[in-house]
PDB file of C-alpha atoms and ligand atoms in Angstrom:
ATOM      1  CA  UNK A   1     -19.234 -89.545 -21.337  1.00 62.00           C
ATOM      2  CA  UNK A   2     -18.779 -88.459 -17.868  1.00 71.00           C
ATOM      3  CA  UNK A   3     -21.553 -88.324 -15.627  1.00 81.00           C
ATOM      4  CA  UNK A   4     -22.544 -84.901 -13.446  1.00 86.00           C
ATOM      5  CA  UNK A   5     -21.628 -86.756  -9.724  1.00 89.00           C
ATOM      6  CA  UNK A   6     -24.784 -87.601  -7.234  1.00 95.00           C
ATOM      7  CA  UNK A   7     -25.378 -84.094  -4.862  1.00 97.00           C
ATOM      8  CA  UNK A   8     -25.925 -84.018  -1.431  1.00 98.00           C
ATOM      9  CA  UNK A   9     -28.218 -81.233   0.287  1.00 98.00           C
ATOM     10  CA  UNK A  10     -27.272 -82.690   3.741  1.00 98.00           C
ATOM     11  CA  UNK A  11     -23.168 -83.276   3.217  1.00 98.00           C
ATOM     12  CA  UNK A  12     -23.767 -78.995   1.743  1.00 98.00           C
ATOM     13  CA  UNK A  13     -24.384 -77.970   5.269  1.00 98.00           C
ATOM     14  CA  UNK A  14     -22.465 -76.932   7.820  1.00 98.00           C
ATOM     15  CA  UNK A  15     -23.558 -77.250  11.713  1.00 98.00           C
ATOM     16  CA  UNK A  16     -22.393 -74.744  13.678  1.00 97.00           C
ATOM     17  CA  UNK A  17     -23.159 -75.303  17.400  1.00 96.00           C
ATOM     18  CA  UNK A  18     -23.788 -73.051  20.349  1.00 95.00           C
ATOM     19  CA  UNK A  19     -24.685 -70.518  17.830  1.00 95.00           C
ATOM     20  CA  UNK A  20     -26.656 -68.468  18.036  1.00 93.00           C
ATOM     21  CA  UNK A  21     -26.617 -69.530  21.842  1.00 93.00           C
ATOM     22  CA  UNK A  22     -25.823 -72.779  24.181  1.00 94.00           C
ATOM     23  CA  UNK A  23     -27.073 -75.999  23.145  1.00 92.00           C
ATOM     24  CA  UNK A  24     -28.616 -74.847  19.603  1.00 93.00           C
ATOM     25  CA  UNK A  25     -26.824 -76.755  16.817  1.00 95.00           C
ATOM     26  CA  UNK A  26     -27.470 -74.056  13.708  1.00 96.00           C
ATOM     27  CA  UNK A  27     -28.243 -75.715  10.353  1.00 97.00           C
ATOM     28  CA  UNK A  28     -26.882 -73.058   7.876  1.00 97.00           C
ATOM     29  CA  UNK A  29     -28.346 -73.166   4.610  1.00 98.00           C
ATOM     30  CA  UNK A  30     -26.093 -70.960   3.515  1.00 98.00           C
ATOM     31  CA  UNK A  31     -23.343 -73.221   2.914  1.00 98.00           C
ATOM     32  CA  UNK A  32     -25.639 -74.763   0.543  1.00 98.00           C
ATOM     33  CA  UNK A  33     -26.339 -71.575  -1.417  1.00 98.00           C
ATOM     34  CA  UNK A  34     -22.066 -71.667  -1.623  1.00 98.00           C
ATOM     35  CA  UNK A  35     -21.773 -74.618  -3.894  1.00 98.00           C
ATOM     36  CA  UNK A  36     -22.669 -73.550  -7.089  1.00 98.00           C
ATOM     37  CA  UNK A  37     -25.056 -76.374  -7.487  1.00 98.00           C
ATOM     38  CA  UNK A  38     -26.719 -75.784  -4.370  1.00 98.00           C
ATOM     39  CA  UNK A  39     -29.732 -73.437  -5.289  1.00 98.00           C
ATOM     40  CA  UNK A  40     -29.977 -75.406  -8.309  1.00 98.00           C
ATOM     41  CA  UNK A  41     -29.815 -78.587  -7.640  1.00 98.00           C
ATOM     42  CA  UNK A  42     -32.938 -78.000  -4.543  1.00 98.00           C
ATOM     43  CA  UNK A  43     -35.033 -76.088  -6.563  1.00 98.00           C
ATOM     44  CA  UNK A  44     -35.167 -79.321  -8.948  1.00 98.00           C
ATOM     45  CA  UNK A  45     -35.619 -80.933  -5.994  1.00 98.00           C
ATOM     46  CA  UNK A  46     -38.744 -79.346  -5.063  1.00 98.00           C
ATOM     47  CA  UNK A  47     -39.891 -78.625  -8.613  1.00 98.00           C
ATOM     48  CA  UNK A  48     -39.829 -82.445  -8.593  1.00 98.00           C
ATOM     49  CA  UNK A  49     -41.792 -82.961  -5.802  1.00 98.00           C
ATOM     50  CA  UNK A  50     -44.372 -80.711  -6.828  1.00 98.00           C
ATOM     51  CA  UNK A  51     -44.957 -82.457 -10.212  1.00 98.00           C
ATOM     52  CA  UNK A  52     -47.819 -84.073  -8.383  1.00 97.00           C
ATOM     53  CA  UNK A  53     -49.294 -81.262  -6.269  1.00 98.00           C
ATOM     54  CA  UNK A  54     -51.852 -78.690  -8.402  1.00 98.00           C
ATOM     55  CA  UNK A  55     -50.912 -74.919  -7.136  1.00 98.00           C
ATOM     56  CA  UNK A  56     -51.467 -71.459  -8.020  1.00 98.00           C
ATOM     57  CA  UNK A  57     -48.641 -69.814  -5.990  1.00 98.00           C
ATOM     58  CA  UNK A  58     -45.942 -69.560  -3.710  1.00 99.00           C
ATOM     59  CA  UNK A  59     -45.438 -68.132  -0.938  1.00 99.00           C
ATOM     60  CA  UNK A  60     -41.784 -67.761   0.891  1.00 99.00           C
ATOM     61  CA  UNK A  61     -41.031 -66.404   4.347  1.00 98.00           C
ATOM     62  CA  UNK A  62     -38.754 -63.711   4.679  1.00 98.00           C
ATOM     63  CA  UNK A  63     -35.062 -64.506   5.113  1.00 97.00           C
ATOM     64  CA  UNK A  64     -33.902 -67.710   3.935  1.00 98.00           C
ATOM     65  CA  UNK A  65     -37.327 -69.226   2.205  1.00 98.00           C
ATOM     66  CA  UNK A  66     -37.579 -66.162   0.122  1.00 98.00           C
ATOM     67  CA  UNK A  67     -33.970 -67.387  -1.849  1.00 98.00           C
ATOM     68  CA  UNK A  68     -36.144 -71.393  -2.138  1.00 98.00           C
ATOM     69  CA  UNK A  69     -38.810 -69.538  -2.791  1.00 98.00           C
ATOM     70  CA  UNK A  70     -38.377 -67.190  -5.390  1.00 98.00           C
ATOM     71  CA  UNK A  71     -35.837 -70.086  -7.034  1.00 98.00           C
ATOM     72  CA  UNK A  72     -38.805 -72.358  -7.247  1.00 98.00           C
ATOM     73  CA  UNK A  73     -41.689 -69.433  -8.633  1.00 98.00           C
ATOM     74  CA  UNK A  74     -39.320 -68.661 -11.083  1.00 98.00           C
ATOM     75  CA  UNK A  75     -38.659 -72.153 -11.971  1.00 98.00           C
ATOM     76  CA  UNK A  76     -41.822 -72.951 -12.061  1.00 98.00           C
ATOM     77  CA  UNK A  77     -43.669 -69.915 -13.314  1.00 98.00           C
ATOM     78  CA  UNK A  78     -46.061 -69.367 -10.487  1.00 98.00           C
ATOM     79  CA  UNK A  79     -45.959 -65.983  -8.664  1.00 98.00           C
ATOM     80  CA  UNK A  80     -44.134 -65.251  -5.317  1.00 98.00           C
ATOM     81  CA  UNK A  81     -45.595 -64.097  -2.549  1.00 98.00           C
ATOM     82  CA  UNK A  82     -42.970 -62.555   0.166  1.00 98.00           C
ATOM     83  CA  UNK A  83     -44.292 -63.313   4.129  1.00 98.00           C
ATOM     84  CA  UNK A  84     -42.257 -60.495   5.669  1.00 98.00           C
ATOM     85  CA  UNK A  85     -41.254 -59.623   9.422  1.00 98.00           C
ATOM     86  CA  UNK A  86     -43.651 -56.601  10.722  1.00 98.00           C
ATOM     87  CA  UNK A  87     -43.111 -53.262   9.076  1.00 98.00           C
ATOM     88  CA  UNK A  88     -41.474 -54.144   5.577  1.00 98.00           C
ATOM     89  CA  UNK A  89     -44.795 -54.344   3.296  1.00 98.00           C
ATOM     90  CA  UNK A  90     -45.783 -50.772   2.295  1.00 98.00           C
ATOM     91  CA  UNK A  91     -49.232 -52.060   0.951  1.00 98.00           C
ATOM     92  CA  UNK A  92     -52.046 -53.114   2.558  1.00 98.00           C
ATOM     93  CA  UNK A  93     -51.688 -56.124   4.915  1.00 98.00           C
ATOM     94  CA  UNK A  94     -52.435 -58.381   7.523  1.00 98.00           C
ATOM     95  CA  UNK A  95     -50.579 -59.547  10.371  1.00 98.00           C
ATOM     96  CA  UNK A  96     -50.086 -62.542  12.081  1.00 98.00           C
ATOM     97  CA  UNK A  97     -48.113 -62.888  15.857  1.00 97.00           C
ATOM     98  CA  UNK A  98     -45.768 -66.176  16.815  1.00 96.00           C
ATOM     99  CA  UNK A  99     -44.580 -66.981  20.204  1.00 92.00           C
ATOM    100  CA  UNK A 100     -40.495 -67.412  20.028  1.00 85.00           C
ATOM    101  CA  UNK A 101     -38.889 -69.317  23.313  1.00 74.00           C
ATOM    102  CA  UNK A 102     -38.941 -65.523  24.351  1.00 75.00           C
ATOM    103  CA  UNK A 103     -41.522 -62.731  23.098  1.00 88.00           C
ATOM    104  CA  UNK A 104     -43.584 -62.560  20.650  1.00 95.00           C
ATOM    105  CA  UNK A 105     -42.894 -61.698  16.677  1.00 96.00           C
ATOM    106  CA  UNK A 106     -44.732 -60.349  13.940  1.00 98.00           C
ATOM    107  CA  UNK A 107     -45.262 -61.958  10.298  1.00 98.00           C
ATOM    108  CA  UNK A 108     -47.325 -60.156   7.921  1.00 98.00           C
ATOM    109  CA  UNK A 109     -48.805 -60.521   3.935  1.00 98.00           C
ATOM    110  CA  UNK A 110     -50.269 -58.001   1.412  1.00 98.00           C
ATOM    111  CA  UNK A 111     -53.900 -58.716   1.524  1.00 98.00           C
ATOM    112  CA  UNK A 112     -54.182 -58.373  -2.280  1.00 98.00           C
ATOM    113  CA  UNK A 113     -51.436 -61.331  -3.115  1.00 98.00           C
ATOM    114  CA  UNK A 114     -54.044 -63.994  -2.228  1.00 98.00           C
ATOM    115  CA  UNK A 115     -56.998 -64.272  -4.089  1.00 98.00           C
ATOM    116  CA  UNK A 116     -60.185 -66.305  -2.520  1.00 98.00           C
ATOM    117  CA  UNK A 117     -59.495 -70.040  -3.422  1.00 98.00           C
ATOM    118  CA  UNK A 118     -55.701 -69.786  -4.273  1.00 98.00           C
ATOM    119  CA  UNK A 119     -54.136 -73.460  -3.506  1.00 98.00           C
ATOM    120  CA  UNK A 120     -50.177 -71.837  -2.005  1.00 99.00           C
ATOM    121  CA  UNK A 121     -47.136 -73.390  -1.385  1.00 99.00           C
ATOM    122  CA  UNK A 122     -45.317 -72.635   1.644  1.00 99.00           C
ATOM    123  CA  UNK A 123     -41.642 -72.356   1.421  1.00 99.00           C
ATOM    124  CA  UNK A 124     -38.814 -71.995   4.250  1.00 98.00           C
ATOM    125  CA  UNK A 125     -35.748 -73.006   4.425  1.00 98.00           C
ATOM    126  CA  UNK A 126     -35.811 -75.000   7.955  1.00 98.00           C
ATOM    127  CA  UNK A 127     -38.536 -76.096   9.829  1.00 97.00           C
ATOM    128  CA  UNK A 128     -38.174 -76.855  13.920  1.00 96.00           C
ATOM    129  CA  UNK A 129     -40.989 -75.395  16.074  1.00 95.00           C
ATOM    130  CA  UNK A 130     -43.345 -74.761  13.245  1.00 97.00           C
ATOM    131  CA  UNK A 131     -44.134 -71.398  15.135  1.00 97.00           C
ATOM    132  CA  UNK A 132     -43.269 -69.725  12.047  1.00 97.00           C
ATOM    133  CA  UNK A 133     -44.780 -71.658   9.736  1.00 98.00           C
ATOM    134  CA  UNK A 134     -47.943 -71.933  11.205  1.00 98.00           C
ATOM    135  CA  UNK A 135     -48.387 -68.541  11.589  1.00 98.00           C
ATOM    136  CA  UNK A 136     -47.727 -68.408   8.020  1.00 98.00           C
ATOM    137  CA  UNK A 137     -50.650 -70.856   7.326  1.00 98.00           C
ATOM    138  CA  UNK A 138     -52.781 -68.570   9.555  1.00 98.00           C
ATOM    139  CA  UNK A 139     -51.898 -65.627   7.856  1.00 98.00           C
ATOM    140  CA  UNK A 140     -52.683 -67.242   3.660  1.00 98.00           C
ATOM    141  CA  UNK A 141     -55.603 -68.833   4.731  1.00 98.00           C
ATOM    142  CA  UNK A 142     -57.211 -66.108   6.727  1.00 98.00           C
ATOM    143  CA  UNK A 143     -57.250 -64.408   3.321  1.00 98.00           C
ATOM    144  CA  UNK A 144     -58.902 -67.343   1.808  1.00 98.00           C
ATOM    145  CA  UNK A 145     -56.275 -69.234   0.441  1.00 98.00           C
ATOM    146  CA  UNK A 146     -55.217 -72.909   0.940  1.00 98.00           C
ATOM    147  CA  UNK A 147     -51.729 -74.442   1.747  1.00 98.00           C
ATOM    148  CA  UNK A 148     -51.765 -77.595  -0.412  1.00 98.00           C
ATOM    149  CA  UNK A 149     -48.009 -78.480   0.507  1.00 98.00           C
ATOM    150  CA  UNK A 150     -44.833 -76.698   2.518  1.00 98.00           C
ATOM    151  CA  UNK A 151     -41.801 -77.050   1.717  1.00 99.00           C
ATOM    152  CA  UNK A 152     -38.189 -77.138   3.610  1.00 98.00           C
ATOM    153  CA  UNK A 153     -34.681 -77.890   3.149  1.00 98.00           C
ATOM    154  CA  UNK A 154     -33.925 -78.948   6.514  1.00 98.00           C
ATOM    155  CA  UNK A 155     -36.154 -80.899   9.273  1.00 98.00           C
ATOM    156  CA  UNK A 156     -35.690 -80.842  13.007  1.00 97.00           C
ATOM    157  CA  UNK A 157     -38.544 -83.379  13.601  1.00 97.00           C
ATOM    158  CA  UNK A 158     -38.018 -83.619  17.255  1.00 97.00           C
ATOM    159  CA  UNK A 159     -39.165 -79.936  17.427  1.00 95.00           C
ATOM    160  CA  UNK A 160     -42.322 -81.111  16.356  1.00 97.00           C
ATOM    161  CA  UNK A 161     -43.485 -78.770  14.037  1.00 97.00           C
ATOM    162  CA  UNK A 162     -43.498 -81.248  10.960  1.00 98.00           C
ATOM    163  CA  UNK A 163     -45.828 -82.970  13.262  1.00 98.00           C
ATOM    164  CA  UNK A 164     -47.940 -79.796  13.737  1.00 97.00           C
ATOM    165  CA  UNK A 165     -48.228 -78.486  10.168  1.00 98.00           C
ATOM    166  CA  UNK A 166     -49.415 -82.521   9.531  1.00 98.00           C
ATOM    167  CA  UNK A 167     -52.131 -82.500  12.187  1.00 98.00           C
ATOM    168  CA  UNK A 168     -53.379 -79.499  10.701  1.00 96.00           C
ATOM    169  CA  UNK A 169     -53.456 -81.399   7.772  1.00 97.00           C
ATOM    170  CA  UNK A 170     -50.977 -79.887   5.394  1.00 98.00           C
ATOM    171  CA  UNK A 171     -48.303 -81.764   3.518  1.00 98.00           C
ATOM    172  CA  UNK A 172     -44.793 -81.792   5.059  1.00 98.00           C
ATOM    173  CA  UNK A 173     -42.258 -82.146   2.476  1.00 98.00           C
ATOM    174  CA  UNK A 174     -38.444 -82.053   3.832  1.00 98.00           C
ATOM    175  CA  UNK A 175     -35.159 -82.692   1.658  1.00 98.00           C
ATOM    176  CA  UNK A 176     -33.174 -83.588   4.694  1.00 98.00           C
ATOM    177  CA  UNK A 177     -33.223 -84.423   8.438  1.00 98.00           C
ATOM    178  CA  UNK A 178     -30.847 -83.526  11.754  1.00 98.00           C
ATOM    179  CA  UNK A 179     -31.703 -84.882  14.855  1.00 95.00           C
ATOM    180  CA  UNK A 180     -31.909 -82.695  17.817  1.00 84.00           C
ATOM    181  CA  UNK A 181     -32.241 -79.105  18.031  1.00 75.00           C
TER     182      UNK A 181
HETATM  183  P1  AMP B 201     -39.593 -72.570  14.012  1.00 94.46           P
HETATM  184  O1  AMP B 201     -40.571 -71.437  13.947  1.00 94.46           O
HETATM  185  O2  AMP B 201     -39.255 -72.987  15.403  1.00 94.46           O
HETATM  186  O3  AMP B 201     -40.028 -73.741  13.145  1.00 94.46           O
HETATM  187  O4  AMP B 201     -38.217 -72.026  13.416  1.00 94.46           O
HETATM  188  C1  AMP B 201     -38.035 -71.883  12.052  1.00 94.46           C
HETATM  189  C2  AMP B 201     -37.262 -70.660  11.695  1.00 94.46           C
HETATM  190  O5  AMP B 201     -36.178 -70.400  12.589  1.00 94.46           O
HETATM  191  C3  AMP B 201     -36.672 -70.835  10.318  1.00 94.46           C
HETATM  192  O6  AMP B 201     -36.962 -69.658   9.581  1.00 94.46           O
HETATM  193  C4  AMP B 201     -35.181 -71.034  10.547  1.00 94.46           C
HETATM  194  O7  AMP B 201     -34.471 -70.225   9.662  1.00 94.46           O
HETATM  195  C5  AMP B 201     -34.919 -70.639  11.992  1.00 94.46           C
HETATM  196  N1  AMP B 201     -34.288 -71.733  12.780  1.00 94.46           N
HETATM  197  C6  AMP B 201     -34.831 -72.377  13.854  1.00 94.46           C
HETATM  198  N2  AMP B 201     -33.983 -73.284  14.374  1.00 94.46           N
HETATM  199  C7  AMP B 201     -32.891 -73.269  13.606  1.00 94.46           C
HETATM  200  C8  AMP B 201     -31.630 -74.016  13.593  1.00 94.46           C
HETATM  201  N3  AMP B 201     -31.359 -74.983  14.490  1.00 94.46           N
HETATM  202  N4  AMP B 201     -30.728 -73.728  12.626  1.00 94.46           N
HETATM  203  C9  AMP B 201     -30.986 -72.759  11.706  1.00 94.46           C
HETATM  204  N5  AMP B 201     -32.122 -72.030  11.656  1.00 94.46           N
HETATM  205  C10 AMP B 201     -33.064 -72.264  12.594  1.00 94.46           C
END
């Protein structure tokens, strides 16, 4: 009987550099979500991982971790929690500014999707600065949850935001590596 061949996340994404200016090398995960075995192959990935890690929900951050995300809740029958950029939730919410290399942006939550005590997974799809995803810790746990694990596809670890999220002691879990930016 044939065997399903071995699949790669890294060799399922495409570098494009200079984009979306000079000297950034872009890691798009979309070229994973193109191979029909890409969403599902991560989200076993993940769901793997996880085995090991007791949560209540999970929470993606709106574009790209909101595809892992929502994968992974369904997957794993947990509900989703969508971090969005400012002005998209029409409920209640709170909100939660990041520096970017120039501004400032806005991340915000609906204030009823965590409960007091909720252990959340944090899922994006790459992880460089850790601007984003820290702000994204801020934001759960200054409604009283906990992030007992985050999750990416990709890693840039000389950004140093794996580094970051792990000296605020939260689990770093990545599925592949680049080096650089
Ligand atoms: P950061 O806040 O610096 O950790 O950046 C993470 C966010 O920016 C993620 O949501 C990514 O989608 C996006 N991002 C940052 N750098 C890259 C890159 N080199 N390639 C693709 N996406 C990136």
């Amino acid at each position: 009987m044939s065997k399903t061949p071995a699949f790669s996340i890294k060799d399922n994404i495409i570098t494009i550099p200079n984009y979306p200016k000079e000297g950034i090398m872009f890691r798009d995960v979309s070229s994973l979500l193109e191979n029909p075995r890409g969403l599902r192959e991560t989200t076993s990935i993940f769901a793997q991982k996880l085995k090991v890690i007791k949560f209540d929900k999970i929470a993606g951050i709106e574009a790209r971790g909101f595809v892992f995300g929502a994968a992974l809740s369904d997957r794993l029958n947990k509900s989703f929690i969508p971090i969005r950029k400012k002005g998209k939730l029409p409920r209640k919410r709170i909100s939660q500014d990041y520096e970017l290399e120039y501004g400032v942006d806005t991340l915000e939550v609906h204030e009823s999707s965590v409960a007091n005590g909720d252990k959340v997974v944090l899922v994006d799809d790459l992880i460089a600065t850790g601007g984003t995803a820290s702000a994204s810790v801020k934001l759960i746990t200054s409604l009283g949850g906990e992030i007992v694990a985050s999750l990416f596809v990709i890693g840039l670890p000389e950004l140093g935001g794996v580094d970051s999220l792990e000296s605020q002691k939260i689990t770093v879990i990545t599925l592949c590596e680049f080096d650089g930016k």
